[in-house]
Each structure stands twice: as C-alpha cells, then as structure tokens.
CSV table of C-alpha atoms and ligand atoms in Angstrom, one decimal:
chain,number,residue,atom,x,y,z
A,29,MET,CA,-140.3,-66.9,-72.3
A,30,SER,CA,-136.7,-67.3,-70.6
A,31,PHE,CA,-133.1,-67.1,-72.1
A,32,HIS,CA,-132.8,-70.5,-70.9
A,33,THR,CA,-134.8,-71.8,-72.6
A,34,LEU,CA,-132.6,-71.4,-75.8
A,35,GLY,CA,-130.2,-73.4,-75.8
A,36,LEU,CA,-127.4,-71.2,-75.1
A,37,GLU,CA,-124.6,-72.3,-73.1
A,38,ALA,CA,-123.9,-71.6,-69.7
A,39,ARG,CA,-120.9,-68.9,-70.1
A,40,ILE,CA,-122.9,-66.9,-71.6
A,41,LEU,CA,-126.1,-67.6,-69.8
A,42,LYS,CA,-124.1,-65.9,-67.4
A,43,ALA,CA,-123.2,-63.3,-68.8
A,44,VAL,CA,-126.2,-62.5,-70.2
A,45,GLN,CA,-127.5,-61.9,-66.9
A,46,GLU,CA,-125.0,-60.5,-65.7
A,47,ALA,CA,-125.7,-57.5,-68.8
A,48,GLY,CA,-128.7,-57.3,-66.8
A,49,TYR,CA,-131.4,-58.6,-69.7
A,50,THR,CA,-134.3,-60.4,-68.0
A,51,GLU,CA,-135.7,-61.6,-71.1
A,52,PRO,CA,-134.6,-62.8,-75.2
A,53,THR,CA,-136.3,-60.0,-77.1
A,54,PRO,CA,-138.5,-61.0,-80.2
A,55,ILE,CA,-135.3,-61.1,-82.7
A,56,GLN,CA,-133.6,-63.0,-80.6
A,57,THR,CA,-136.5,-66.3,-79.8
A,58,ALA,CA,-137.3,-65.8,-83.4
A,59,ALA,CA,-133.0,-66.2,-84.1
A,60,ILE,CA,-131.2,-67.7,-81.7
A,61,PRO,CA,-132.9,-71.9,-82.1
A,62,PRO,CA,-132.8,-71.5,-85.9
A,63,ILE,CA,-129.1,-70.1,-85.8
A,64,LEU,CA,-128.3,-72.6,-83.4
A,65,ALA,CA,-129.9,-75.3,-85.8
A,66,GLY,CA,-126.5,-74.2,-88.7
A,67,HIS,CA,-129.9,-72.0,-90.3
A,68,ASP,CA,-128.5,-69.4,-92.7
A,69,LEU,CA,-130.6,-66.6,-91.2
A,70,ILE,CA,-132.4,-63.2,-92.8
A,71,GLY,CA,-133.0,-61.0,-90.0
A,72,ILE,CA,-135.3,-58.1,-91.1
A,73,ALA,CA,-135.0,-55.9,-88.0
A,74,GLN,CA,-133.9,-52.2,-86.9
A,75,THR,CA,-131.9,-51.3,-84.6
A,76,GLY,CA,-132.8,-51.6,-81.5
A,77,THR,CA,-134.4,-55.0,-81.1
A,78,GLY,CA,-131.7,-56.7,-79.5
A,79,LYS,CA,-129.9,-57.9,-82.7
A,80,THR,CA,-126.8,-57.7,-81.8
A,81,ALA,CA,-127.7,-59.8,-79.0
A,82,ALA,CA,-129.4,-62.1,-81.7
A,83,PHE,CA,-126.7,-64.0,-83.7
A,84,THR,CA,-123.7,-63.6,-81.4
A,85,LEU,CA,-125.4,-65.4,-78.5
A,86,PRO,CA,-126.1,-68.5,-80.9
A,87,ILE,CA,-122.7,-68.1,-81.9
A,88,LEU,CA,-120.8,-68.0,-79.2
A,89,THR,CA,-122.3,-70.8,-77.7
A,90,LYS,CA,-121.6,-72.9,-81.4
A,91,LEU,CA,-118.0,-71.6,-80.5
A,92,ALA,CA,-118.0,-73.1,-77.1
A,93,ALA,CA,-118.9,-76.1,-78.4
A,94,ALA,CA,-115.6,-77.0,-80.4
A,95,ALA,CA,-113.5,-78.9,-79.1
A,96,PRO,CA,-110.1,-77.0,-79.1
A,97,GLY,CA,-107.7,-76.8,-81.8
A,98,PRO,CA,-105.1,-74.3,-83.1
A,99,ARG,CA,-106.7,-70.4,-83.5
A,100,ARG,CA,-108.3,-69.6,-86.6
A,101,THR,CA,-110.8,-66.5,-87.7
A,102,ARG,CA,-114.0,-68.2,-87.3
A,103,VAL,CA,-115.8,-65.4,-87.1
A,104,LEU,CA,-116.3,-62.5,-89.5
A,105,VAL,CA,-118.9,-60.1,-89.2
A,106,LEU,CA,-119.3,-57.4,-91.7
A,107,ALA,CA,-120.3,-53.6,-90.8
A,108,PRO,CA,-120.9,-50.9,-92.7
A,109,THR,CA,-119.6,-48.3,-90.0
A,110,ARG,CA,-117.0,-48.1,-87.6
A,111,GLU,CA,-118.8,-46.6,-84.9
A,112,LEU,CA,-121.3,-49.9,-85.0
A,113,ALA,CA,-117.9,-52.4,-85.6
A,114,VAL,CA,-116.7,-50.5,-81.7
A,115,GLN,CA,-120.2,-51.6,-80.9
A,116,ILE,CA,-120.7,-55.3,-81.7
A,117,ASP,CA,-117.3,-55.8,-80.3
A,118,GLU,CA,-117.8,-54.3,-77.3
A,119,ASN,CA,-121.4,-56.8,-77.1
A,120,VAL,CA,-119.5,-59.5,-78.4
A,121,ARG,CA,-116.3,-58.9,-75.7
A,122,ALA,CA,-119.6,-58.2,-73.1
A,123,TYR,CA,-121.5,-62.1,-74.1
A,124,ALA,CA,-117.8,-63.5,-74.4
A,125,ARG,CA,-116.4,-63.0,-71.3
A,126,HIS,CA,-116.4,-66.3,-69.8
A,127,LEU,CA,-115.0,-68.0,-72.6
A,128,PRO,CA,-111.3,-68.1,-74.1
A,129,LEU,CA,-111.9,-66.4,-76.9
A,130,THR,CA,-111.0,-63.3,-79.2
A,131,VAL,CA,-112.2,-60.4,-80.6
A,132,ALA,CA,-110.5,-57.4,-82.8
A,133,THR,CA,-112.0,-55.2,-84.9
A,134,VAL,CA,-110.9,-53.6,-88.1
A,135,PHE,CA,-112.0,-50.6,-89.8
A,136,GLY,CA,-109.8,-47.3,-91.6
A,137,GLY,CA,-109.1,-44.0,-89.8
A,138,VAL,CA,-107.0,-45.6,-87.0
A,139,GLY,CA,-103.2,-47.3,-87.8
A,140,GLU,CA,-103.2,-51.3,-89.8
A,141,HIS,CA,-100.3,-52.7,-87.7
A,142,PRO,CA,-102.6,-54.2,-84.0
A,143,GLN,CA,-104.9,-55.3,-87.0
A,144,MET,CA,-102.8,-56.6,-89.0
A,145,LYS,CA,-101.7,-58.1,-86.1
A,146,ALA,CA,-105.0,-59.8,-84.6
A,147,LEU,CA,-105.4,-61.2,-88.4
A,148,GLY,CA,-101.8,-62.3,-88.1
A,149,ALA,CA,-102.9,-63.9,-84.8
A,150,GLY,CA,-106.0,-66.3,-86.3
A,151,THR,CA,-108.5,-63.9,-83.6
A,152,ASP,CA,-111.5,-65.9,-83.4
A,153,VAL,CA,-114.1,-63.6,-84.3
A,154,ILE,CA,-112.9,-60.7,-86.1
A,155,ILE,CA,-115.6,-57.9,-86.3
A,156,ALA,CA,-114.2,-55.3,-89.7
A,157,CYS,CA,-115.6,-53.3,-92.1
A,158,PRO,CA,-115.3,-53.5,-95.2
A,159,GLY,CA,-112.9,-51.3,-97.4
A,160,ARG,CA,-110.3,-51.9,-94.6
A,161,LEU,CA,-110.8,-55.7,-94.0
A,162,LEU,CA,-110.4,-55.7,-97.8
A,163,ASP,CA,-107.1,-53.3,-98.5
A,164,LEU,CA,-105.7,-55.9,-96.0
A,165,MET,CA,-107.0,-59.4,-97.1
A,166,GLY,CA,-104.9,-58.4,-100.5
A,167,ARG,CA,-101.5,-57.8,-98.9
A,168,ARG,CA,-102.1,-61.2,-97.8
A,169,HIS,CA,-103.2,-60.7,-94.1
A,170,GLY,CA,-105.3,-62.8,-92.4
A,171,ASN,CA,-106.3,-66.8,-92.7
A,172,PHE,CA,-110.4,-67.7,-93.5
A,173,SER,CA,-109.5,-71.1,-93.9
A,174,GLY,CA,-111.2,-71.9,-90.6
A,175,LEU,CA,-114.4,-69.6,-90.8
A,176,GLN,CA,-117.9,-70.8,-89.9
A,177,PHE,CA,-119.4,-67.9,-89.8
A,178,LEU,CA,-120.2,-64.7,-91.4
A,179,VAL,CA,-122.3,-62.0,-90.8
A,180,LEU,CA,-123.4,-58.8,-92.5
A,181,ASP,CA,-124.4,-56.5,-90.4
A,182,GLU,CA,-127.0,-53.7,-91.8
A,183,ALA,CA,-126.5,-54.8,-95.1
A,184,ASP,CA,-128.8,-52.2,-96.7
A,185,ARG,CA,-126.5,-49.3,-95.6
A,186,MET,CA,-124.1,-51.3,-97.0
A,187,LEU,CA,-125.8,-51.8,-99.9
A,188,ASP,CA,-126.1,-48.0,-100.2
A,189,MET,CA,-122.1,-46.9,-99.5
A,190,GLY,CA,-121.4,-48.9,-102.6
A,191,PHE,CA,-119.7,-52.2,-100.0
A,192,ILE,CA,-121.3,-54.5,-102.1
A,193,PRO,CA,-117.9,-55.4,-104.4
A,194,SER,CA,-116.1,-55.0,-101.6
A,195,ILE,CA,-118.1,-57.3,-99.5
A,196,ARG,CA,-118.2,-60.2,-103.0
A,197,GLN,CA,-113.6,-59.6,-103.4
A,198,ILE,CA,-114.1,-61.4,-99.8
A,199,VAL,CA,-116.3,-64.0,-99.9
A,200,ARG,CA,-115.0,-65.3,-102.7
A,201,GLN,CA,-111.7,-65.7,-100.3
A,202,LEU,CA,-114.1,-67.3,-97.8
A,203,PRO,CA,-114.9,-70.9,-97.3
A,204,GLN,CA,-118.4,-72.2,-99.4
A,205,LYS,CA,-119.1,-74.0,-96.5
A,206,ARG,CA,-120.2,-72.4,-93.8
A,207,GLN,CA,-123.1,-70.5,-92.2
A,208,THR,CA,-124.1,-66.5,-93.3
A,209,LEU,CA,-126.5,-64.7,-91.5
A,210,LEU,CA,-127.8,-61.3,-92.9
A,211,PHE,CA,-129.4,-58.3,-91.3
A,212,SER,CA,-131.0,-55.2,-92.9
A,213,ALA,CA,-134.0,-53.0,-91.9
A,214,THR,CA,-135.5,-53.4,-94.8
A,215,LEU,CA,-136.0,-56.6,-97.5
A,216,SER,CA,-135.7,-54.8,-101.2
A,217,ARG,CA,-135.0,-56.4,-104.3
A,218,GLU,CA,-131.2,-55.9,-104.1
A,219,ILE,CA,-131.1,-57.3,-99.8
A,220,GLU,CA,-133.2,-60.3,-101.4
A,221,SER,CA,-131.0,-61.2,-104.3
A,222,LEU,CA,-127.7,-60.7,-102.6
A,223,THR,CA,-129.3,-63.5,-100.3
A,224,HIS,CA,-129.1,-65.7,-103.1
A,225,GLU,CA,-125.9,-64.9,-103.2
A,226,PHE,CA,-124.7,-65.2,-100.5
A,227,GLN,CA,-126.3,-67.5,-98.7
A,228,ARG,CA,-127.9,-70.5,-98.6
A,229,ALA,CA,-131.5,-71.6,-98.3
A,230,PRO,CA,-132.2,-69.1,-95.9
A,231,LYS,CA,-134.6,-68.6,-93.0
A,232,THR,CA,-136.4,-65.3,-92.7
A,233,ILE,CA,-137.4,-64.1,-90.0
A,234,GLN,CA,-139.2,-60.6,-89.2
A,235,ILE,CA,-139.7,-58.6,-86.3
A,236,GLY,CA,-142.4,-55.7,-86.2
A,237,ARG,CA,-144.5,-54.9,-89.5
A,238,ARG,CA,-141.5,-54.5,-92.4
A,239,ALA,CA,-139.9,-50.7,-91.1
A,240,ASN,CA,-142.6,-50.2,-88.4
A,241,PRO,CA,-140.6,-48.2,-85.5
A,242,ALA,CA,-140.2,-49.3,-82.4
A,243,ASP,CA,-144.0,-48.9,-80.5
A,244,THR,CA,-142.7,-47.5,-77.2
A,245,VAL,CA,-141.1,-44.2,-79.3
A,246,THR,CA,-143.9,-41.1,-79.4
A,247,GLN,CA,-143.0,-39.3,-82.3
A,248,LEU,CA,-144.1,-35.5,-82.6
A,249,ILE,CA,-143.8,-33.0,-85.7
A,250,TYR,CA,-143.1,-29.3,-85.0
A,251,GLU,CA,-144.1,-27.1,-88.1
A,252,VAL,CA,-141.3,-24.1,-87.8
A,253,PRO,CA,-139.8,-22.5,-91.0
A,254,LYS,CA,-136.2,-23.2,-91.0
A,255,HIS,CA,-134.3,-19.8,-89.3
A,256,LEU,CA,-136.2,-20.6,-86.6
A,257,LYS,CA,-135.5,-23.4,-85.9
A,258,PRO,CA,-132.2,-23.4,-83.8
A,259,ALA,CA,-134.5,-20.9,-81.2
A,260,LEU,CA,-136.9,-23.8,-81.5
A,261,LEU,CA,-134.5,-26.9,-80.3
A,262,ALA,CA,-132.3,-24.4,-77.2
A,263,HIS,CA,-136.3,-23.9,-76.5
A,264,LEU,CA,-137.0,-27.4,-76.2
A,265,LEU,CA,-133.8,-27.6,-74.0
A,266,ARG,CA,-135.1,-25.8,-71.3
A,267,ASP,CA,-137.0,-29.2,-70.7
A,268,PRO,CA,-134.5,-31.4,-67.6
A,269,GLN,CA,-136.3,-34.2,-69.6
A,270,MET,CA,-134.3,-34.2,-71.9
A,271,ASP,CA,-132.0,-35.0,-71.0
A,272,MET,CA,-130.0,-37.3,-73.8
A,273,VAL,CA,-130.7,-36.0,-76.9
A,274,LEU,CA,-130.1,-36.6,-80.0
A,275,VAL,CA,-129.4,-34.4,-82.9
A,276,PHE,CA,-130.0,-35.3,-86.3
A,277,SER,CA,-128.8,-32.8,-88.9
A,278,ARG,CA,-128.2,-33.5,-93.1
A,279,MET,CA,-125.3,-32.2,-93.3
A,280,LYS,CA,-121.6,-32.4,-91.8
A,281,HIS,CA,-121.1,-27.8,-91.3
A,282,GLY,CA,-124.9,-28.1,-90.2
A,283,ALA,CA,-124.3,-30.5,-87.2
A,284,ASP,CA,-121.4,-28.3,-86.5
A,285,ARG,CA,-123.3,-24.6,-86.2
A,286,ILE,CA,-125.7,-26.5,-84.3
A,287,ALA,CA,-123.7,-27.5,-81.8
A,288,ARG,CA,-121.9,-24.5,-81.7
A,289,LYS,CA,-125.4,-22.0,-81.1
A,290,LEU,CA,-126.6,-24.4,-78.3
A,291,GLU,CA,-123.2,-24.4,-76.8
A,292,GLN,CA,-123.9,-20.4,-76.8
A,293,HIS,CA,-127.4,-21.1,-75.5
A,294,GLY,CA,-124.8,-23.0,-72.3
A,295,VAL,CA,-126.0,-26.6,-73.6
A,296,LYS,CA,-122.6,-29.0,-73.3
A,297,THR,CA,-122.7,-30.6,-76.8
A,298,ALA,CA,-120.9,-33.4,-79.4
A,299,THR,CA,-120.7,-33.7,-82.8
A,300,LEU,CA,-120.5,-36.8,-84.9
A,301,HIS,CA,-119.5,-36.5,-88.8
A,302,SER,CA,-117.2,-38.0,-91.1
A,303,ASN,CA,-114.9,-34.6,-90.8
A,304,ARG,CA,-114.0,-35.6,-87.8
A,305,SER,CA,-111.3,-38.3,-86.8
A,306,GLN,CA,-111.8,-41.3,-85.3
A,307,ASN,CA,-110.3,-40.3,-81.7
A,308,GLN,CA,-112.8,-37.4,-81.7
A,309,ARG,CA,-116.0,-39.6,-82.9
A,310,LEU,CA,-115.1,-41.9,-80.1
A,311,ARG,CA,-114.7,-38.8,-77.6
A,312,ALA,CA,-117.8,-37.4,-78.6
A,313,LEU,CA,-120.1,-40.8,-77.8
A,314,ASN,CA,-118.0,-41.8,-75.1
A,315,ASP,CA,-119.1,-37.9,-73.3
A,316,PHE,CA,-122.3,-38.4,-74.9
A,317,LYS,CA,-122.5,-41.9,-73.1
A,318,SER,CA,-121.0,-40.8,-70.0
A,319,GLY,CA,-123.7,-38.0,-69.8
A,320,ALA,CA,-120.6,-34.9,-69.3
A,321,VAL,CA,-121.8,-33.6,-72.4
A,322,ARG,CA,-126.6,-33.7,-72.7
A,323,VAL,CA,-126.5,-33.2,-76.7
A,324,LEU,CA,-124.7,-35.3,-79.5
A,325,VAL,CA,-125.3,-34.2,-82.9
A,326,ALA,CA,-124.5,-36.1,-85.6
A,327,THR,CA,-124.9,-37.1,-89.2
A,328,ASP,CA,-126.8,-40.0,-90.6
A,329,ILE,CA,-123.7,-42.3,-91.8
A,330,ALA,CA,-121.6,-41.3,-88.3
A,331,ALA,CA,-125.0,-42.4,-86.5
A,332,ARG,CA,-125.3,-45.4,-87.7
A,333,GLY,CA,-123.2,-47.2,-85.3
A,334,ILE,CA,-124.7,-45.1,-82.3
A,335,ASP,CA,-126.0,-48.0,-79.3
A,336,VAL,CA,-126.2,-45.7,-76.5
A,337,ASP,CA,-129.0,-46.9,-73.8
A,338,GLY,CA,-131.1,-44.0,-72.4
A,339,ILE,CA,-131.5,-41.8,-74.9
A,340,SER,CA,-134.5,-40.3,-73.8
A,341,HIS,CA,-135.3,-38.2,-77.3
A,342,VAL,CA,-134.1,-38.0,-81.1
A,343,VAL,CA,-134.3,-34.6,-82.5
A,344,ASN,CA,-134.9,-34.5,-86.2
A,345,TYR,CA,-133.8,-31.2,-87.0
A,346,ASP,CA,-133.5,-31.6,-90.3
A,347,PHE,CA,-136.2,-33.9,-91.0
A,348,PRO,CA,-134.5,-36.7,-92.8
A,349,MET,CA,-134.5,-36.9,-96.8
A,350,HIS,CA,-135.1,-41.1,-96.9
A,351,PRO,CA,-138.0,-42.6,-95.3
A,352,GLU,CA,-135.5,-45.7,-94.2
A,353,ASP,CA,-132.9,-42.4,-92.3
A,354,TYR,CA,-136.6,-41.8,-89.8
A,355,VAL,CA,-136.7,-44.9,-89.5
A,356,HIS,CA,-132.8,-45.7,-88.6
A,357,ARG,CA,-133.1,-42.6,-86.6
A,358,ILE,CA,-135.8,-42.8,-84.5
A,359,GLY,CA,-135.0,-46.3,-83.5
A,360,ARG,CA,-132.1,-44.5,-81.4
A,361,THR,CA,-134.6,-43.8,-78.6
A,362,GLY,CA,-137.4,-46.3,-77.7
A,363,ARG,CA,-134.0,-49.3,-77.7
A,364,ALA,CA,-135.0,-52.0,-76.0
A,365,LEU,CA,-137.7,-52.1,-74.0
A,366,ALA,CA,-137.2,-48.0,-72.5
A,367,ILE,CA,-140.0,-45.5,-73.4
A,368,GLY,CA,-138.6,-42.4,-76.3
A,369,ASP,CA,-139.2,-39.2,-78.0
A,370,ALA,CA,-138.3,-38.5,-81.4
A,371,ILE,CA,-139.0,-34.8,-82.6
A,372,SER,CA,-138.6,-34.2,-85.6
A,373,PHE,CA,-138.9,-30.3,-87.4
A,374,VAL,CA,-141.2,-29.6,-90.5
A,375,THR,CA,-140.4,-27.1,-92.6
A,376,PRO,CA,-142.8,-26.4,-96.0
A,377,GLU,CA,-139.9,-27.3,-97.7
A,378,ASP,CA,-140.2,-31.2,-96.3
A,379,GLN,CA,-143.7,-31.8,-96.5
A,380,SER,CA,-143.7,-33.9,-99.0
A,381,ASP,CA,-140.4,-35.9,-97.4
A,382,LEU,CA,-142.9,-36.3,-94.6
A,383,ARG,CA,-145.5,-37.6,-96.2
A,384,SER,CA,-143.6,-40.4,-97.8
A,385,VAL,CA,-142.6,-41.1,-94.1
A,386,GLU,CA,-145.4,-41.4,-93.1
A,387,ARG,CA,-147.2,-43.6,-96.1
A,388,PHE,CA,-144.1,-45.5,-95.7
A,389,ILE,CA,-144.3,-46.5,-91.5
A,390,GLY,CA,-148.0,-46.6,-92.4
A,391,ARG,CA,-149.8,-43.7,-90.3
A,392,GLY,CA,-150.0,-40.2,-89.7
A,393,ILE,CA,-147.7,-38.3,-87.0
A,394,VAL,CA,-149.0,-35.8,-84.5
A,395,ARG,CA,-147.9,-32.2,-85.6
A,396,LYS,CA,-147.7,-30.2,-82.1
A,397,ARG,CA,-147.3,-26.5,-81.4
A,398,ALA,CA,-144.2,-25.9,-79.2
A,399,GLU,CA,-145.3,-24.2,-75.1
A,400,GLY,CA,-144.4,-21.4,-74.2
A,401,PHE,CA,-142.5,-20.8,-77.8
A,402,ASP,CA,-143.1,-17.4,-79.0
A,403,TYR,CA,-142.1,-18.3,-82.5
A,404,HIS,CA,-142.5,-14.1,-82.7
A,405,ALA,CA,-140.1,-13.1,-80.5
A,406,ALA,CA,-137.3,-15.6,-81.6
A,407,ALA,CA,-137.9,-14.6,-85.3
A,408,GLU,CA,-137.0,-11.2,-84.6
A,409,ALA,CA,-134.2,-13.0,-82.8
A,410,ALA,CA,-133.0,-14.4,-85.3
A,411,THR,CA,-129.8,-12.8,-86.4
A,412,PRO,CA,-129.7,-11.9,-89.6
A,413,ASP,CA,-127.5,-14.4,-91.3
A,414,GLU,CA,-130.4,-16.9,-90.0
A,415,ARG,CA,-132.9,-15.3,-91.6
A,416,ARG,CA,-131.7,-14.9,-95.0
A,417,HIS,CA,-129.3,-18.4,-94.7
A,418,PRO,CA,-131.9,-20.5,-93.3
A,419,ARG,CA,-130.0,-23.2,-92.1
A,420,GLY,CA,-129.5,-26.1,-94.3
A,421,GLY,CA,-131.4,-24.8,-97.7
A,422,PRO,CA,-133.2,-22.7,-100.2
A,423,ARG,CA,-133.1,-18.9,-99.8
A,424,PRO,CA,-136.4,-18.4,-97.3
A,425,GLY,CA,-137.8,-16.7,-100.5
A,426,GLY,CA,-141.6,-17.1,-100.6
A,427,HIS,CA,-141.8,-17.6,-97.1
A,428,GLY,CA,-140.3,-14.4,-96.1
A,429,GLY,CA,-139.1,-13.3,-93.0
A,430,ARG,CA,-142.5,-12.1,-91.1
A,431,PRO,CA,-142.8,-14.9,-88.9
A,432,GLN,CA,-146.9,-14.3,-88.8
A,433,GLY,CA,-146.2,-15.1,-92.7
A,434,ASN,CA,-144.9,-18.4,-92.2
A,435,ARG,CA,-147.1,-19.2,-89.8
A,436,ARG,CA,-150.4,-18.5,-91.7
A,437,ARG,CA,-148.7,-20.7,-94.3
A,438,PHE,CA,-148.1,-23.5,-92.3
A,439,GLY,CA,-151.8,-23.4,-91.6
A,440,ALA,CA,-153.2,-23.5,-94.8
A,441,ARG,CA,-149.5,-26.0,-96.3
A,442,PHE,CA,-150.3,-28.7,-93.6
A,443,SER,CA,-154.4,-28.9,-93.1
A,444,ARG,CA,-155.3,-32.2,-94.3
B,764,LIG,P1,-128.9,-54.1,-81.2
B,764,LIG,O1,-131.0,-54.0,-81.8
B,764,LIG,O2,-128.3,-55.3,-80.8
B,764,LIG,O3,-128.7,-52.5,-81.1
B,764,LIG,O4,-130.2,-53.6,-78.7
B,764,LIG,C1,-130.1,-52.7,-78.8
B,764,LIG,C2,-130.0,-53.0,-77.2
B,764,LIG,O5,-130.6,-53.9,-76.2
B,764,LIG,C3,-128.4,-52.4,-76.7
B,764,LIG,O6,-128.2,-51.1,-75.5
B,764,LIG,C4,-128.1,-53.9,-76.4
B,764,LIG,O7,-127.3,-53.8,-75.0
B,764,LIG,C5,-130.1,-54.3,-75.5
B,764,LIG,N1,-130.9,-55.2,-75.0
B,764,LIG,C6,-129.8,-56.5,-76.4
B,764,LIG,N2,-131.1,-57.2,-76.1
B,764,LIG,C7,-131.6,-57.6,-75.0
B,764,LIG,C8,-132.7,-58.2,-73.8
B,764,LIG,N3,-132.7,-59.6,-74.1
B,764,LIG,N4,-133.1,-57.2,-72.9
B,764,LIG,C9,-132.9,-55.8,-72.5
B,764,LIG,N5,-131.9,-55.1,-73.9
B,764,LIG,C10,-131.2,-55.7,-74.6
C-alpha cells in the first residue's frame, strides 16, 4: 500500500515523503479514506501507531482544497497534555510545510498573550489543552464560527483527567455542522457515550486488538525487591544497547530520586514531571531527543505526549497500577516499525497489578533474572535508607533486608 492511493494532496504527499515515511501505517490506511469522505470517526488505537498523521493528513488535504477566504480557525485539536499538544503541533507543521496554513498551540504554564494573538488572528489550526482554551474563550478570545474539524485526541486520558466538563463547554460554542474525530486507546462505556454526545454516525476503526501492545515490543519482567531497584537499573544501564531509555516512576519525587541515583552512577539523566516548569520539561525532552541525556525519568501524566523516535527501552521502574498505563508506557518504544524492549521491575507487592496487566493484554510476560547482577552484593550495598524505606511504597515489613529471603519469597510467590 502506498500513500499515493489514499487521495492525499500532492503537497502533503511531498511532506510525507520528506518525513521519510514510505508507506502508511494500518491506522492511516483505515482512517484517511473515511475522513476524506467527510465521516465522523472513532479511532481506537494506541500511541505509536501513527494516529497523528492519520487524522492530520486528510484534514490538511481538505483544507488545501478549500477556496481561499478570510482567515478563520478551521481546525481545533484538543489534547490532554502540553507535551502532546507540542508534538501534534510539530507533526502538523511538518505535514503542512508546503501549504500556506497557520498553526498555533494553546495551553497553560506559558504566557497567554501569543495565544490570544493567535486566536484573534484566526489561526487555521489550533491545538489546545482544554483548560487554557476554555479560560481564553471565556474572555472572548477565539472565533470558532468557521470551524470545520474537531479532533479529540487521547479522549480516554482527557476523561481520566477530568477534562470532560471543559470539553463540553468548548464544544457548545462550536458550529454543529463539523466533522468530529475522536481517538482513544480504549473504548470504554464512557468513551462511547461521549461519541454519542459529540459525533454524528461515526465510523469506528480499531487497530490491533483492543489495548494490544505494539507487536514489535519485547516485554520482560525482572523480579526485584524494592530496595534493589536502583542498583538493578544502574546494572542494566551498563548495556550500551540501552542507549535511549525512558524510565517510568509512579511519583514525582521518586523520579527525582531515580535521576539523582543514576547521575551518581555517571548516567546522564533528565526528569519530566508536573512539578517542573514548562520550560524545564521542554528542555528535558529536547535533551533526551538530541542524545544529550541517555535516560529520561517520567511520570505517567508527564509522559503522555512523548513522541520520541528511537527510544531503545522503556523501563517500568515502578509497575503501573492501571493496565492501560502499562500499554501506554510500552507504546513509547517499538514505535512505528522500530524494535524496542519494555522492561518492568516487579516487587512482591506488584504481583496483583502484574496479573491484571497480563489479563488485559491477553498473555503472560516473560520473567527474567538480570545476568551478572549480584542480588546479594547489591543488597549489602543498598544504603540504610533504601533498606528501611524502599522506593515508592510501604516499609519492607515481612520481606526484610536479607536478599536470600527475598529470593525465596519471589520463588514462592511467582511460581506459576
Ligand atoms: P503517533 O502514533 O502519531 O504518535 O506516531 C508515532 C510515530 O510514528 C511518530 O514518530 C511518527 O513520526 C511516526 N510515523 C507516523 N506515520 C508513519 C509512517 N507512515 N511511517 C513511518 N513512521 C511514521
């Protein structure tokens, strides 16, 4: 299948070629024709499938075909996080580079004046987080009377983050006659009811099994007591193949601690979480993309928008509490057609969450022992603080400091 058979505009095809894409991904093949035909669409697809291009390319084709008129905002994309908004913006700009279109982002944490100006100027494509946009719309910025396309990206996450009331208020101010595209990693009952509210006779496309992690990702579990996690991570990072590593921490403070520990081991590390300013977050992401740092430690929310090519490994330093988060996290590697590895540290306390993930993805995940990692020596070397207060969880209690005891305990608890 080639992009040329999908009905896209020549200048957009040129930009796609320049982006280095040789053929459309499955979601692009499935989504582009119905969007070009004017249908509302529900796209069930996880991150990394190429969904941004799947909605952007046909929208740009339709914008390019329209007769020139006064400049008015014609496309509104709503996204849950600033990082995701920035990335959609980068994508749209790349695909629209040969078109005379204007693009702007609207989100909190940065100055509002440029955003007001962009809204006032009738910028063709606005990519926004719901909170700041609603705030500015409430102060009469932006004119959406000419809006033709509304995209709700990562709708499941916007729902989780409590954005639906804001989205409702925004949508109420948009023209009824518009094309609405909704993307979500999962199709829950709540998402379905949103589609009834916001869309008309939508077509549904689903890529892969629901919540099925990208097939190209190799998944592994390392069973490890909490207090050995820092040493195990440092040990694994001795492998030079782990050259671009995204580490997930459950808590912001945990993320900072992991980063400090890695820096002590001489591993260049940046962090991404909501306690950091927008500029710090963008710098962390840029340093990671450019290779200035090898490891990026992030929390789930902050990592939502991460779209970085070439992530070699995702490490679930803290095992996710929700299976959906597992799928999102590991979707960060093995992106598009690259091969990646997803490594999860699993403590005895994570056992039931691991079972939920395995049920959710419909298969078991391989357990592995870290080659060359001396569990005993690492336990001896763990600081008293680590032994007493293992990262991100309760005190060790029953599973005490003796490594042998831990191992036996794992042996018993993890045998299947
Ligand atoms: P997304 O799912 O939109 O976050 O996209 C995932 C990644 O795939 C991004 O880095 C895109 O640049 C890349 N991508 C999108 N479409 C294609 C394609 N047809 N071929 C290769 N890479 C693509």
